[in-house]
Amino acid sequence: MLLVGIPVGMSLLDFHFAGGGPFRGIGGGYGSILTVIISFSIFGLLYKIDLHSRVINSVLSFVGAITLEIYLCYMVADKLSGEIVKDAFPQLLTGYHAQLYFIQFPLCFVIALLFAVTYKLTYAVVVKLISLINQP
């Protein structure tokens, strides 16, 4: 509960103190060691959680297994999703992040997830091709 409560609390504080402007990065932002530890811990929990539903467990395990890739793709996805949201919702730009947060965050996660899946699939194909080439 603590590993979920801390990031949620940090996000709510950041949302509150933004006051309709840009986020200030309470907790240190992407590069913070606290953010890295919490991110890996949460996705590690997702990887091991059992909700007695095969579909939900499969999705959570898959996301948990590519945590590092999602984390590494997130910065690019954040910039890309910011541009998409600004173009799609120009009327919400008056409050910038405060109003766009609930649109941009899920979009950013989906983009990072797609980048991570693309990387994993590409990596698997390259490894397979190399193993086929190196067979005697």
Tab-separated table of C-alpha atoms in Angstrom:
chain	number	residue	atom	x	y	z
A	1	MET	CA	0.000	0.000	0.000
A	2	LEU	CA	2.885	2.326	0.808
A	3	LEU	CA	4.444	1.844	-2.636
A	4	VAL	CA	1.169	2.839	-4.256
A	5	GLY	CA	0.359	5.587	-1.746
A	6	ILE	CA	3.653	7.458	-2.105
A	7	PRO	CA	3.461	8.040	-5.902
A	8	VAL	CA	-0.247	8.814	-5.717
A	9	GLY	CA	0.442	11.291	-2.898
A	10	MET	CA	3.334	12.863	-4.812
A	11	SER	CA	1.138	13.174	-7.909
A	12	LEU	CA	-1.718	14.753	-5.965
A	13	LEU	CA	0.673	17.236	-4.326
A	14	ASP	CA	2.199	18.078	-7.684
A	15	PHE	CA	-1.270	18.500	-9.197
A	16	HIS	CA	-2.337	20.734	-6.281
A	17	PHE	CA	0.756	22.948	-6.293
A	18	ALA	CA	0.693	23.344	-10.085
A	19	GLY	CA	-2.157	25.819	-9.594
A	20	GLY	CA	-3.158	25.625	-13.248
A	21	GLY	CA	0.453	25.984	-14.411
A	22	PRO	CA	3.217	23.508	-15.196
A	23	PHE	CA	4.104	20.804	-12.698
A	24	ARG	CA	7.032	21.536	-10.399
A	25	GLY	CA	8.192	17.947	-10.081
A	26	ILE	CA	7.645	17.225	-6.397
A	27	GLY	CA	9.694	14.115	-5.683
A	28	GLY	CA	12.363	14.903	-8.247
A	29	GLY	CA	10.771	14.018	-11.585
A	30	TYR	CA	11.965	11.246	-13.922
A	31	GLY	CA	15.599	11.255	-12.849
A	32	SER	CA	14.942	11.006	-9.126
A	33	ILE	CA	16.187	7.837	-7.445
A	34	LEU	CA	12.947	7.858	-5.432
A	35	THR	CA	10.939	7.774	-8.676
A	36	VAL	CA	13.048	4.939	-10.074
A	37	ILE	CA	12.718	2.837	-6.910
A	38	ILE	CA	8.980	3.412	-6.638
A	39	SER	CA	8.416	2.704	-10.346
A	40	PHE	CA	10.291	-0.582	-10.290
A	41	SER	CA	8.624	-1.586	-7.025
A	42	ILE	CA	5.120	-0.929	-8.308
A	43	PHE	CA	5.687	-2.737	-11.583
A	44	GLY	CA	7.415	-5.552	-9.689
A	45	LEU	CA	4.263	-5.889	-7.620
A	46	LEU	CA	2.167	-5.907	-10.794
A	47	TYR	CA	4.331	-8.710	-12.115
A	48	LYS	CA	3.662	-10.883	-9.050
A	49	ILE	CA	0.080	-9.916	-8.151
A	50	ASP	CA	-2.682	-12.536	-8.405
A	51	LEU	CA	-6.189	-11.169	-8.978
A	52	HIS	CA	-7.772	-14.561	-9.780
A	53	SER	CA	-8.394	-13.510	-13.373
A	54	ARG	CA	-6.218	-15.044	-16.039
A	55	VAL	CA	-6.625	-12.083	-18.435
A	56	ILE	CA	-5.874	-9.372	-15.832
A	57	ASN	CA	-2.957	-11.369	-14.410
A	58	SER	CA	-1.518	-11.820	-17.912
A	59	VAL	CA	-1.762	-8.105	-18.682
A	60	LEU	CA	-0.234	-7.082	-15.332
A	61	SER	CA	2.550	-9.667	-15.657
A	62	PHE	CA	3.341	-8.498	-19.179
A	63	VAL	CA	3.490	-4.832	-18.127
A	64	GLY	CA	5.555	-5.765	-15.071
A	65	ALA	CA	7.999	-7.718	-17.239
A	66	ILE	CA	8.731	-4.722	-19.498
A	67	THR	CA	8.974	-2.113	-16.750
A	68	LEU	CA	12.513	-1.063	-17.630
A	69	GLU	CA	11.647	-0.601	-21.286
A	70	ILE	CA	8.548	1.445	-20.408
A	71	TYR	CA	10.576	3.581	-18.027
A	72	LEU	CA	13.285	4.187	-20.619
A	73	CYS	CA	10.738	5.087	-23.337
A	74	TYR	CA	8.650	7.284	-21.064
A	75	MET	CA	10.561	10.542	-21.571
A	76	VAL	CA	10.177	10.379	-25.350
A	77	ALA	CA	6.542	9.326	-24.967
A	78	ASP	CA	5.933	12.266	-22.618
A	79	LYS	CA	7.219	14.765	-25.177
A	80	LEU	CA	5.279	13.099	-27.993
A	81	SER	CA	2.030	12.855	-26.017
A	82	GLY	CA	2.389	16.500	-24.976
A	83	GLU	CA	2.491	17.567	-28.610
A	84	ILE	CA	-0.447	15.325	-29.527
A	85	VAL	CA	-2.572	16.665	-26.661
A	86	LYS	CA	-1.701	20.288	-27.428
A	87	ASP	CA	-2.746	19.810	-31.053
A	88	ALA	CA	-5.903	17.862	-30.203
A	89	PHE	CA	-7.114	19.973	-27.256
A	90	PRO	CA	-5.979	23.577	-27.784
A	91	GLN	CA	-8.958	24.857	-25.779
A	92	LEU	CA	-7.529	23.237	-22.620
A	93	LEU	CA	-4.147	24.961	-22.854
A	94	THR	CA	-5.175	27.844	-20.591
A	95	GLY	CA	-4.507	25.714	-17.503
A	96	TYR	CA	-1.857	23.644	-19.255
A	97	HIS	CA	-0.939	20.557	-17.185
A	98	ALA	CA	-3.666	20.828	-14.612
A	99	GLN	CA	-6.382	20.327	-17.231
A	100	LEU	CA	-4.444	18.096	-19.609
A	101	TYR	CA	-2.987	15.713	-17.014
A	102	PHE	CA	-5.840	13.200	-17.109
A	103	ILE	CA	-5.667	13.056	-20.895
A	104	GLN	CA	-1.896	13.166	-21.367
A	105	PHE	CA	-0.848	10.686	-18.674
A	106	PRO	CA	-2.800	7.687	-20.035
A	107	LEU	CA	-1.796	8.603	-23.592
A	108	CYS	CA	1.839	8.845	-22.530
A	109	PHE	CA	1.688	5.448	-20.842
A	110	VAL	CA	0.147	3.828	-23.925
A	111	ILE	CA	2.805	5.369	-26.198
A	112	ALA	CA	5.614	4.237	-23.876
A	113	LEU	CA	4.054	0.772	-23.714
A	114	LEU	CA	3.898	0.603	-27.528
A	115	PHE	CA	7.549	1.700	-27.788
A	116	ALA	CA	8.534	-0.907	-25.196
A	117	VAL	CA	6.615	-3.697	-26.944
A	118	THR	CA	8.134	-2.702	-30.285
A	119	TYR	CA	11.602	-2.802	-28.736
A	120	LYS	CA	11.000	-6.214	-27.132
A	121	LEU	CA	9.657	-7.706	-30.371
A	122	THR	CA	12.497	-6.240	-32.437
A	123	TYR	CA	15.043	-7.509	-29.916
A	124	ALA	CA	13.519	-11.003	-29.965
A	125	VAL	CA	13.583	-11.108	-33.776
A	126	VAL	CA	17.207	-9.917	-33.933
A	127	VAL	CA	18.306	-12.476	-31.319
A	128	LYS	CA	16.503	-15.237	-33.222
A	129	LEU	CA	18.090	-14.175	-36.523
A	130	ILE	CA	21.543	-14.066	-34.959
A	131	SER	CA	21.068	-17.509	-33.427
A	132	LEU	CA	19.987	-18.869	-36.824
A	133	ILE	CA	23.001	-17.293	-38.552
A	134	ASN	CA	25.425	-18.620	-35.937
A	135	GLN	CA	24.156	-22.223	-36.132
A	136	PRO	CA	26.725	-24.582	-37.660
